[in-house]
Amino acid sequence: MLSRIDHVGIAVRDLDRAIQTYERLLGLRVSGRERLEREGIEVALITIGESRIELITPLNPESKVEKFLQDRGEAVHHVAYATDDVAASLERAAAGGAQLLDAVARPGTHGTRIGFVHPKSLCGVLTEFVEPDGKPGT
Amino acid sequence: MLSRIDHVGIAVRDLDRAIQTYERLLGLRVSGRERLEREGIEVALITIGESRIELITPLNPESKVEKFLQDRGEAVHHVAYATDDVAASLERAAAGGAQLLDAVARPGTHGTRIGFVHPKSLCGVLTEFVEPDGKPGT
């Protein structure tokens, strides 16, 4: 079951500038940055309530986020929901007719398990399920 | 101060179809629908954790959401943050160089006070501040 918005991912051209902008204009604070070499992205994390804003920039021309930026410009890239069972969430979506980008759950960062649904299945919104590390619900 | 993601607004072509899709594929439940004649939109509300997903469709060709759909197609339309003082949040953004769409706070639905910041000021994301009705922080 989906319990909360885990994060909203925003594709940005210049991560340093985006961090400064979100901190200065919104009074938010970036708690960390991570380079995800396998995904070809660098991410800045902003915790807000039970959710996060993730500012995402491509590390190379082959990154899917680079293609997104070329097609759409800076914008919300995806919305992620916390779930206690990412496999079950993917199965429910598929049973409902969704096109899955991950047929089965795969490892995310920090021990999470994740899976993506194609944006065309959910009104243009690339959608991620995130199952936290450790006990569900904690 | 911003305390949580209040809601994520998603622009959709067909509200009935979007509701069915989000309920069937994600297992979420729409708690209500509202026609906002002044804004030229109809909205379906999905509560998830401390936030909401708002599915938004235009009611007429003059709606800004109609223009958004023509320009971008279905996609995330805006991200809204809860604040205890929407006027202060607008002032902070303006002081940081943001282009405001609302120079001062204005009434939203259900007794809220709201204000919008232009997407070009926040990495392509139309951003809303929402001050709940009643005592701040409750």
PDB file of C-alpha atoms in Angstrom:
ATOM      1  CA  MET A   1       0.000   0.000   0.000  1.00  0.00           C
ATOM      2  CA  LEU A   2       1.229   3.492  -0.807  1.00  0.00           C
ATOM      3  CA  SER A   3       1.610   5.502   2.403  1.00  0.00           C
ATOM      4  CA  ARG A   4       3.102   8.880   1.477  1.00  0.00           C
ATOM      5  CA  ILE A   5       4.897  10.878  -1.200  1.00  0.00           C
ATOM      6  CA  ASP A   6       8.481   9.683  -0.737  1.00  0.00           C
ATOM      7  CA  HIS A   7       9.960  12.327  -3.011  1.00  0.00           C
ATOM      8  CA  VAL A   8       9.464  14.584  -5.995  1.00  0.00           C
ATOM      9  CA  GLY A   9      12.375  14.522  -8.435  1.00  0.00           C
ATOM     10  CA  ILE A  10      13.156  17.731 -10.335  1.00  0.00           C
ATOM     11  CA  ALA A  11      15.507  17.661 -13.346  1.00  0.00           C
ATOM     12  CA  VAL A  12      17.900  20.619 -13.303  1.00  0.00           C
ATOM     13  CA  ARG A  13      20.706  21.826 -15.558  1.00  0.00           C
ATOM     14  CA  ASP A  14      23.094  23.133 -12.898  1.00  0.00           C
ATOM     15  CA  LEU A  15      22.950  21.422  -9.517  1.00  0.00           C
ATOM     16  CA  ASP A  16      24.915  24.064  -7.625  1.00  0.00           C
ATOM     17  CA  ARG A  17      22.679  26.815  -8.924  1.00  0.00           C
ATOM     18  CA  ALA A  18      19.525  24.787  -8.230  1.00  0.00           C
ATOM     19  CA  ILE A  19      20.597  24.123  -4.637  1.00  0.00           C
ATOM     20  CA  GLN A  20      21.296  27.820  -4.084  1.00  0.00           C
ATOM     21  CA  THR A  21      17.947  28.713  -5.632  1.00  0.00           C
ATOM     22  CA  TYR A  22      15.874  26.281  -3.557  1.00  0.00           C
ATOM     23  CA  GLU A  23      17.684  27.255  -0.349  1.00  0.00           C
ATOM     24  CA  ARG A  24      17.493  31.003  -0.951  1.00  0.00           C
ATOM     25  CA  LEU A  25      13.978  31.288  -2.384  1.00  0.00           C
ATOM     26  CA  LEU A  26      12.217  28.621  -0.313  1.00  0.00           C
ATOM     27  CA  GLY A  27      14.312  28.578   2.864  1.00  0.00           C
ATOM     28  CA  LEU A  28      14.858  24.819   2.500  1.00  0.00           C
ATOM     29  CA  ARG A  29      18.150  23.092   3.323  1.00  0.00           C
ATOM     30  CA  VAL A  30      19.960  20.470   1.268  1.00  0.00           C
ATOM     31  CA  SER A  31      20.969  17.631   3.579  1.00  0.00           C
ATOM     32  CA  GLY A  32      23.237  15.769   1.181  1.00  0.00           C
ATOM     33  CA  ARG A  33      24.435  15.159  -2.349  1.00  0.00           C
ATOM     34  CA  GLU A  34      24.952  11.813  -4.030  1.00  0.00           C
ATOM     35  CA  ARG A  35      26.546  10.762  -7.305  1.00  0.00           C
ATOM     36  CA  LEU A  36      24.764   7.728  -8.774  1.00  0.00           C
ATOM     37  CA  GLU A  37      27.281   6.711 -11.428  1.00  0.00           C
ATOM     38  CA  ARG A  38      25.205   3.771 -12.647  1.00  0.00           C
ATOM     39  CA  GLU A  39      22.271   6.069 -13.336  1.00  0.00           C
ATOM     40  CA  GLY A  40      24.473   8.847 -14.711  1.00  0.00           C
ATOM     41  CA  ILE A  41      23.049  11.421 -12.316  1.00  0.00           C
ATOM     42  CA  GLU A  42      23.932  13.526  -9.288  1.00  0.00           C
ATOM     43  CA  VAL A  43      21.193  14.241  -6.749  1.00  0.00           C
ATOM     44  CA  ALA A  44      20.758  16.840  -3.984  1.00  0.00           C
ATOM     45  CA  LEU A  45      18.339  15.847  -1.214  1.00  0.00           C
ATOM     46  CA  ILE A  46      16.020  18.242   0.601  1.00  0.00           C
ATOM     47  CA  THR A  47      13.943  16.808   3.431  1.00  0.00           C
ATOM     48  CA  ILE A  48      10.540  18.428   3.954  1.00  0.00           C
ATOM     49  CA  GLY A  49       8.055  16.817   6.335  1.00  0.00           C
ATOM     50  CA  GLU A  50       7.758  13.108   5.572  1.00  0.00           C
ATOM     51  CA  SER A  51       8.934  13.659   1.978  1.00  0.00           C
ATOM     52  CA  ARG A  52      11.960  14.882   0.034  1.00  0.00           C
ATOM     53  CA  ILE A  53      12.641  17.082  -2.923  1.00  0.00           C
ATOM     54  CA  GLU A  54      15.380  15.592  -5.089  1.00  0.00           C
ATOM     55  CA  LEU A  55      17.199  17.937  -7.451  1.00  0.00           C
ATOM     56  CA  ILE A  56      18.663  15.764 -10.226  1.00  0.00           C
ATOM     57  CA  THR A  57      21.272  16.627 -12.831  1.00  0.00           C
ATOM     58  CA  PRO A  58      22.840  14.418 -15.509  1.00  0.00           C
ATOM     59  CA  LEU A  59      26.513  13.444 -15.254  1.00  0.00           C
ATOM     60  CA  ASN A  60      26.941  12.556 -18.928  1.00  0.00           C
ATOM     61  CA  PRO A  61      25.228  12.935 -22.315  1.00  0.00           C
ATOM     62  CA  GLU A  62      23.882   9.370 -22.184  1.00  0.00           C
ATOM     63  CA  SER A  63      21.899   9.948 -18.990  1.00  0.00           C
ATOM     64  CA  LYS A  64      18.138   9.635 -19.324  1.00  0.00           C
ATOM     65  CA  VAL A  65      17.876  12.884 -17.381  1.00  0.00           C
ATOM     66  CA  GLU A  66      19.946  14.605 -20.084  1.00  0.00           C
ATOM     67  CA  LYS A  67      17.429  13.405 -22.666  1.00  0.00           C
ATOM     68  CA  PHE A  68      14.565  14.598 -20.460  1.00  0.00           C
ATOM     69  CA  LEU A  69      16.144  18.049 -20.161  1.00  0.00           C
ATOM     70  CA  GLN A  70      16.623  18.263 -23.916  1.00  0.00           C
ATOM     71  CA  ASP A  71      13.020  17.249 -24.543  1.00  0.00           C
ATOM     72  CA  ARG A  72      11.262  19.122 -21.753  1.00  0.00           C
ATOM     73  CA  GLY A  73      13.684  21.530 -20.125  1.00  0.00           C
ATOM     74  CA  GLU A  74      13.876  21.798 -16.347  1.00  0.00           C
ATOM     75  CA  ALA A  75      10.707  20.364 -14.790  1.00  0.00           C
ATOM     76  CA  VAL A  76       9.393  17.734 -12.410  1.00  0.00           C
ATOM     77  CA  HIS A  77      11.013  14.503 -13.596  1.00  0.00           C
ATOM     78  CA  HIS A  78       9.170  11.948 -11.461  1.00  0.00           C
ATOM     79  CA  VAL A  79       6.996  11.408  -8.384  1.00  0.00           C
ATOM     80  CA  ALA A  80       7.886   8.621  -5.947  1.00  0.00           C
ATOM     81  CA  TYR A  81       5.535   6.967  -3.451  1.00  0.00           C
ATOM     82  CA  ALA A  82       6.602   5.010  -0.372  1.00  0.00           C
ATOM     83  CA  THR A  83       5.216   1.480  -0.285  1.00  0.00           C
ATOM     84  CA  ASP A  84       5.545  -1.415   2.139  1.00  0.00           C
ATOM     85  CA  ASP A  85       5.885  -3.846  -0.773  1.00  0.00           C
ATOM     86  CA  VAL A  86       7.293  -2.606  -4.068  1.00  0.00           C
ATOM     87  CA  ALA A  87       6.731  -5.952  -5.784  1.00  0.00           C
ATOM     88  CA  ALA A  88       3.044  -5.883  -4.879  1.00  0.00           C
ATOM     89  CA  SER A  89       2.769  -2.258  -6.017  1.00  0.00           C
ATOM     90  CA  LEU A  90       4.313  -3.152  -9.393  1.00  0.00           C
ATOM     91  CA  GLU A  91       1.986  -6.140  -9.715  1.00  0.00           C
ATOM     92  CA  ARG A  92      -1.073  -4.028  -8.947  1.00  0.00           C
ATOM     93  CA  ALA A  93      -0.049  -1.443 -11.538  1.00  0.00           C
ATOM     94  CA  ALA A  94       0.612  -4.097 -14.169  1.00  0.00           C
ATOM     95  CA  ALA A  95      -2.694  -5.830 -13.441  1.00  0.00           C
ATOM     96  CA  GLY A  96      -4.392  -2.465 -13.938  1.00  0.00           C
ATOM     97  CA  GLY A  97      -2.829  -2.135 -17.364  1.00  0.00           C
ATOM     98  CA  ALA A  98       0.302  -0.106 -16.598  1.00  0.00           C
ATOM     99  CA  GLN A  99       3.461  -0.347 -18.659  1.00  0.00           C
ATOM    100  CA  LEU A 100       6.208  -1.126 -16.167  1.00  0.00           C
ATOM    101  CA  LEU A 101       9.756   0.118 -16.656  1.00  0.00           C
ATOM    102  CA  ASP A 102      10.863  -2.433 -14.037  1.00  0.00           C
ATOM    103  CA  ALA A 103       9.171  -5.807 -14.336  1.00  0.00           C
ATOM    104  CA  VAL A 104      10.469  -6.678 -10.879  1.00  0.00           C
ATOM    105  CA  ALA A 105      11.728  -4.647  -7.928  1.00  0.00           C
ATOM    106  CA  ARG A 106      15.393  -3.663  -8.072  1.00  0.00           C
ATOM    107  CA  PRO A 107      17.827  -2.250  -5.520  1.00  0.00           C
ATOM    108  CA  GLY A 108      17.790   1.518  -4.992  1.00  0.00           C
ATOM    109  CA  THR A 109      20.118   3.558  -2.818  1.00  0.00           C
ATOM    110  CA  HIS A 110      20.486   3.033   0.933  1.00  0.00           C
ATOM    111  CA  GLY A 111      19.054  -0.472   0.919  1.00  0.00           C
ATOM    112  CA  THR A 112      15.747   0.541  -0.638  1.00  0.00           C
ATOM    113  CA  ARG A 113      13.902  -1.477  -3.266  1.00  0.00           C
ATOM    114  CA  ILE A 114      12.422   0.470  -6.160  1.00  0.00           C
ATOM    115  CA  GLY A 115      10.453   0.133  -9.378  1.00  0.00           C
ATOM    116  CA  PHE A 116       9.251   2.567 -12.044  1.00  0.00           C
ATOM    117  CA  VAL A 117       6.035   2.840 -14.055  1.00  0.00           C
ATOM    118  CA  HIS A 118       6.056   4.463 -17.508  1.00  0.00           C
ATOM    119  CA  PRO A 119       4.686   8.022 -17.523  1.00  0.00           C
ATOM    120  CA  LYS A 120       2.188   7.268 -20.264  1.00  0.00           C
ATOM    121  CA  SER A 121       0.378   4.933 -17.873  1.00  0.00           C
ATOM    122  CA  LEU A 122      -0.132   7.631 -15.201  1.00  0.00           C
ATOM    123  CA  CYS A 123      -1.126  10.846 -16.975  1.00  0.00           C
ATOM    124  CA  GLY A 124       2.358  11.789 -18.129  1.00  0.00           C
ATOM    125  CA  VAL A 125       3.991  11.329 -14.724  1.00  0.00           C
ATOM    126  CA  LEU A 126       6.986   8.999 -14.421  1.00  0.00           C
ATOM    127  CA  THR A 127       6.118   7.195 -11.187  1.00  0.00           C
ATOM    128  CA  GLU A 128       8.391   5.371  -8.772  1.00  0.00           C
ATOM    129  CA  PHE A 129       7.620   3.015  -5.896  1.00  0.00           C
ATOM    130  CA  VAL A 130      10.115   3.026  -3.014  1.00  0.00           C
ATOM    131  CA  GLU A 131      10.219   0.380  -0.292  1.00  0.00           C
ATOM    132  CA  PRO A 132      12.383   1.611   2.580  1.00  0.00           C
ATOM    133  CA  ASP A 133      15.197  -0.435   4.031  1.00  0.00           C
ATOM    134  CA  GLY A 134      14.444  -2.480   7.144  1.00  0.00           C
ATOM    135  CA  LYS A 135      11.038  -3.132   8.560  1.00  0.00           C
ATOM    136  CA  PRO A 136       8.097  -1.879   6.513  1.00  0.00           C
ATOM    137  CA  GLY A 137       6.455   1.134   7.983  1.00  0.00           C
ATOM    138  CA  THR A 138       9.432   2.339   9.969  1.00  0.00           C
TER     139      THR A 138
ATOM    140  CA  MET B   1       8.548  28.213   7.115  1.00  0.00           C
ATOM    141  CA  LEU B   2       7.691  25.409   4.710  1.00  0.00           C
ATOM    142  CA  SER B   3       6.708  22.288   6.618  1.00  0.00           C
ATOM    143  CA  ARG B   4       5.608  19.662   4.093  1.00  0.00           C
ATOM    144  CA  ILE B   5       4.544  19.015   0.530  1.00  0.00           C
ATOM    145  CA  ASP B   6       0.904  20.077   0.631  1.00  0.00           C
ATOM    146  CA  HIS B   7       0.087  18.671  -2.786  1.00  0.00           C
ATOM    147  CA  VAL B   8       1.336  17.805  -6.256  1.00  0.00           C
ATOM    148  CA  GLY B   9      -0.958  19.009  -9.035  1.00  0.00           C
ATOM    149  CA  ILE B  10      -1.147  16.895 -12.194  1.00  0.00           C
ATOM    150  CA  ALA B  11      -2.768  18.293 -15.347  1.00  0.00           C
ATOM    151  CA  VAL B  12      -4.981  15.700 -17.052  1.00  0.00           C
ATOM    152  CA  ARG B  13      -7.143  15.653 -20.174  1.00  0.00           C
ATOM    153  CA  ASP B  14      -9.992  13.500 -18.871  1.00  0.00           C
ATOM    154  CA  LEU B  15     -10.691  13.675 -15.143  1.00  0.00           C
ATOM    155  CA  ASP B  16     -12.895  10.577 -14.989  1.00  0.00           C
ATOM    156  CA  ARG B  17     -10.282   8.498 -16.771  1.00  0.00           C
ATOM    157  CA  ALA B  18      -7.464   9.916 -14.618  1.00  0.00           C
ATOM    158  CA  ILE B  19      -9.349   9.099 -11.405  1.00  0.00           C
ATOM    159  CA  GLN B  20      -9.969   5.541 -12.574  1.00  0.00           C
ATOM    160  CA  THR B  21      -6.324   5.190 -13.564  1.00  0.00           C
ATOM    161  CA  TYR B  22      -4.887   6.473 -10.280  1.00  0.00           C
ATOM    162  CA  GLU B  23      -7.302   4.355  -8.246  1.00  0.00           C
ATOM    163  CA  ARG B  24      -6.797   1.171 -10.260  1.00  0.00           C
ATOM    164  CA  LEU B  25      -3.042   1.325 -10.865  1.00  0.00           C
ATOM    165  CA  LEU B  26      -1.910   2.825  -7.556  1.00  0.00           C
ATOM    166  CA  GLY B  27      -4.656   1.681  -5.200  1.00  0.00           C
ATOM    167  CA  LEU B  28      -5.297   5.279  -4.109  1.00  0.00           C
ATOM    168  CA  ARG B  29      -8.751   6.677  -3.403  1.00  0.00           C
ATOM    169  CA  VAL B  30     -10.205   9.986  -4.547  1.00  0.00           C
ATOM    170  CA  SER B  31     -11.830  11.682  -1.569  1.00  0.00           C
ATOM    171  CA  GLY B  32     -13.582  14.459  -3.427  1.00  0.00           C
ATOM    172  CA  ARG B  33     -14.031  16.517  -6.566  1.00  0.00           C
ATOM    173  CA  GLU B  34     -14.307  20.283  -6.812  1.00  0.00           C
ATOM    174  CA  ARG B  35     -15.193  22.656  -9.624  1.00  0.00           C
ATOM    175  CA  LEU B  36     -13.269  25.925  -9.296  1.00  0.00           C
ATOM    176  CA  GLU B  37     -15.178  28.059 -11.784  1.00  0.00           C
ATOM    177  CA  ARG B  38     -13.043  31.136 -11.208  1.00  0.00           C
ATOM    178  CA  GLU B  39      -9.904  29.183 -12.114  1.00  0.00           C
ATOM    179  CA  GLY B  40     -11.632  27.332 -14.946  1.00  0.00           C
ATOM    180  CA  ILE B  41     -10.663  23.934 -13.556  1.00  0.00           C
ATOM    181  CA  GLU B  42     -12.080  20.823 -11.933  1.00  0.00           C
ATOM    182  CA  VAL B  43      -9.942  18.996  -9.371  1.00  0.00           C
ATOM    183  CA  ALA B  44      -9.999  15.490  -7.886  1.00  0.00           C
ATOM    184  CA  LEU B  45      -8.306  15.141  -4.492  1.00  0.00           C
ATOM    185  CA  ILE B  46      -6.321  12.095  -3.351  1.00  0.00           C
ATOM    186  CA  THR B  47      -4.982  12.155   0.203  1.00  0.00           C
ATOM    187  CA  ILE B  48      -1.707  10.302   0.768  1.00  0.00           C
ATOM    188  CA  GLY B  49       0.100  10.672   4.084  1.00  0.00           C
ATOM    189  CA  GLU B  50       0.396  14.350   4.966  1.00  0.00           C
ATOM    190  CA  SER B  51       0.058  15.364   1.296  1.00  0.00           C
ATOM    191  CA  ARG B  52      -2.407  15.192  -1.593  1.00  0.00           C
ATOM    192  CA  ILE B  53      -2.313  14.434  -5.260  1.00  0.00           C
ATOM    193  CA  GLU B  54      -4.581  16.807  -7.174  1.00  0.00           C
ATOM    194  CA  LEU B  55      -5.715  15.723 -10.619  1.00  0.00           C
ATOM    195  CA  ILE B  56      -6.630  18.902 -12.514  1.00  0.00           C
ATOM    196  CA  THR B  57      -8.547  19.314 -15.745  1.00  0.00           C
ATOM    197  CA  PRO B  58      -9.592  22.496 -17.576  1.00  0.00           C
ATOM    198  CA  LEU B  59     -13.266  23.460 -17.761  1.00  0.00           C
ATOM    199  CA  ASN B  60     -12.901  25.773 -20.738  1.00  0.00           C
ATOM    200  CA  PRO B  61     -10.463  26.743 -23.509  1.00  0.00           C
ATOM    201  CA  GLU B  62      -9.366  29.882 -21.649  1.00  0.00           C
ATOM    202  CA  SER B  63      -8.115  27.943 -18.616  1.00  0.00           C
ATOM    203  CA  LYS B  64      -4.393  28.190 -17.952  1.00  0.00           C
ATOM    204  CA  VAL B  65      -4.408  24.425 -17.496  1.00  0.00           C
ATOM    205  CA  GLU B  66      -5.754  24.061 -21.054  1.00  0.00           C
ATOM    206  CA  LYS B  67      -2.784  26.084 -22.302  1.00  0.00           C
ATOM    207  CA  PHE B  68      -0.426  23.968 -20.177  1.00  0.00           C
ATOM    208  CA  LEU B  69      -1.862  20.767 -21.687  1.00  0.00           C
ATOM    209  CA  GLN B  70      -1.489  22.124 -25.200  1.00  0.00           C
ATOM    210  CA  ASP B  71       2.119  23.130 -24.544  1.00  0.00           C
ATOM    211  CA  ARG B  72       3.310  20.182 -22.463  1.00  0.00           C
ATOM    212  CA  GLY B  73       0.704  17.456 -22.514  1.00  0.00           C
ATOM    213  CA  GLU B  74      -0.316  15.681 -19.336  1.00  0.00           C
ATOM    214  CA  ALA B  75       2.352  16.210 -16.664  1.00  0.00           C
ATOM    215  CA  VAL B  76       2.975  17.562 -13.194  1.00  0.00           C
ATOM    216  CA  HIS B  77       1.504  21.065 -13.294  1.00  0.00           C
ATOM    217  CA  HIS B  78       2.709  22.439  -9.946  1.00  0.00           C
ATOM    218  CA  VAL B  79       4.125  21.566  -6.533  1.00  0.00           C
ATOM    219  CA  ALA B  80       2.587  23.164  -3.420  1.00  0.00           C
ATOM    220  CA  TYR B  81       4.244  23.541  -0.026  1.00  0.00           C
ATOM    221  CA  ALA B  82       2.440  24.121   3.261  1.00  0.00           C
ATOM    222  CA  THR B  83       3.603  27.237   5.093  1.00  0.00           C
ATOM    223  CA  ASP B  84       2.615  28.884   8.353  1.00  0.00           C
ATOM    224  CA  ASP B  85       2.806  32.308   6.687  1.00  0.00           C
ATOM    225  CA  VAL B  86       2.206  32.594   2.958  1.00  0.00           C
ATOM    226  CA  ALA B  87       2.976  36.325   2.935  1.00  0.00           C
ATOM    227  CA  ALA B  88       6.380  35.699   4.518  1.00  0.00           C
ATOM    228  CA  SER B  89       7.069  32.844   2.082  1.00  0.00           C
ATOM    229  CA  LEU B  90       6.257  35.118  -0.877  1.00  0.00           C
ATOM    230  CA  GLU B  91       8.453  37.867   0.567  1.00  0.00           C
ATOM    231  CA  ARG B  92      11.356  35.487   1.063  1.00  0.00           C
ATOM    232  CA  ALA B  93      11.075  34.225  -2.510  1.00  0.00           C
ATOM    233  CA  ALA B  94      10.880  37.759  -3.898  1.00  0.00           C
ATOM    234  CA  ALA B  95      13.857  38.873  -1.808  1.00  0.00           C
ATOM    235  CA  GLY B  96      15.784  35.934  -3.260  1.00  0.00           C
ATOM    236  CA  GLY B  97      15.029  37.116  -6.788  1.00  0.00           C
ATOM    237  CA  ALA B  98      11.909  35.103  -7.618  1.00  0.00           C
ATOM    238  CA  GLN B  99       9.278  36.307 -10.034  1.00  0.00           C
ATOM    239  CA  LEU B 100       5.998  36.130  -8.130  1.00  0.00           C
ATOM    240  CA  LEU B 101       2.709  35.362  -9.845  1.00  0.00           C
ATOM    241  CA  ASP B 102       0.934  36.670  -6.737  1.00  0.00           C
ATOM    242  CA  ALA B 103       2.500  39.791  -5.244  1.00  0.00           C
ATOM    243  CA  VAL B 104       0.422  39.240  -2.116  1.00  0.00           C
ATOM    244  CA  ALA B 105      -1.359  36.257  -0.604  1.00  0.00           C
ATOM    245  CA  ARG B 106      -4.850  35.600  -1.958  1.00  0.00           C
ATOM    246  CA  PRO B 107      -7.700  33.375  -0.811  1.00  0.00           C
ATOM    247  CA  GLY B 108      -7.613  29.721  -1.865  1.00  0.00           C
ATOM    248  CA  THR B 109     -10.254  27.063  -1.284  1.00  0.00           C
ATOM    249  CA  HIS B 110     -11.466  26.007   2.180  1.00  0.00           C
ATOM    250  CA  GLY B 111     -10.234  29.148   3.909  1.00  0.00           C
ATOM    251  CA  THR B 112      -6.628  28.739   2.843  1.00  0.00           C
ATOM    252  CA  ARG B 113      -4.350  31.557   1.733  1.00  0.00           C
ATOM    253  CA  ILE B 114      -2.193  30.891  -1.293  1.00  0.00           C
ATOM    254  CA  GLY B 115       0.426  32.430  -3.564  1.00  0.00           C
ATOM    255  CA  PHE B 116       2.304  31.246  -6.647  1.00  0.00           C
ATOM    256  CA  VAL B 117       5.900  31.666  -7.840  1.00  0.00           C
ATOM    257  CA  HIS B 118       6.729  31.590 -11.567  1.00  0.00           C
ATOM    258  CA  PRO B 119       8.227  28.282 -12.722  1.00  0.00           C
ATOM    259  CA  LYS B 120      11.251  29.964 -14.292  1.00  0.00           C
ATOM    260  CA  SER B 121      12.359  31.030 -10.810  1.00  0.00           C
ATOM    261  CA  LEU B 122      12.390  27.454  -9.441  1.00  0.00           C
ATOM    262  CA  CYS B 123      13.916  25.193 -12.100  1.00  0.00           C
ATOM    263  CA  GLY B 124      10.818  24.991 -14.275  1.00  0.00           C
ATOM    264  CA  VAL B 125       8.437  24.097 -11.444  1.00  0.00           C
ATOM    265  CA  LEU B 126       5.351  26.243 -10.886  1.00  0.00           C
ATOM    266  CA  THR B 127       5.398  26.516  -7.097  1.00  0.00           C
ATOM    267  CA  GLU B 128       2.551  27.300  -4.715  1.00  0.00           C
ATOM    268  CA  PHE B 129       2.561  28.248  -1.044  1.00  0.00           C
ATOM    269  CA  VAL B 130      -0.506  27.162   0.960  1.00  0.00           C
ATOM    270  CA  GLU B 131      -1.334  28.471   4.430  1.00  0.00           C
ATOM    271  CA  PRO B 132      -4.006  26.269   5.991  1.00  0.00           C
ATOM    272  CA  ASP B 133      -7.153  27.655   7.512  1.00  0.00           C
ATOM    273  CA  GLY B 134      -7.223  28.148  11.269  1.00  0.00           C
ATOM    274  CA  LYS B 135      -4.252  28.100  13.566  1.00  0.00           C
ATOM    275  CA  PRO B 136      -0.889  27.776  11.865  1.00  0.00           C
ATOM    276  CA  GLY B 137       0.742  24.418  12.339  1.00  0.00           C
ATOM    277  CA  THR B 138      -2.435  22.530  13.110  1.00  0.00           C
TER     278      THR B 138
END
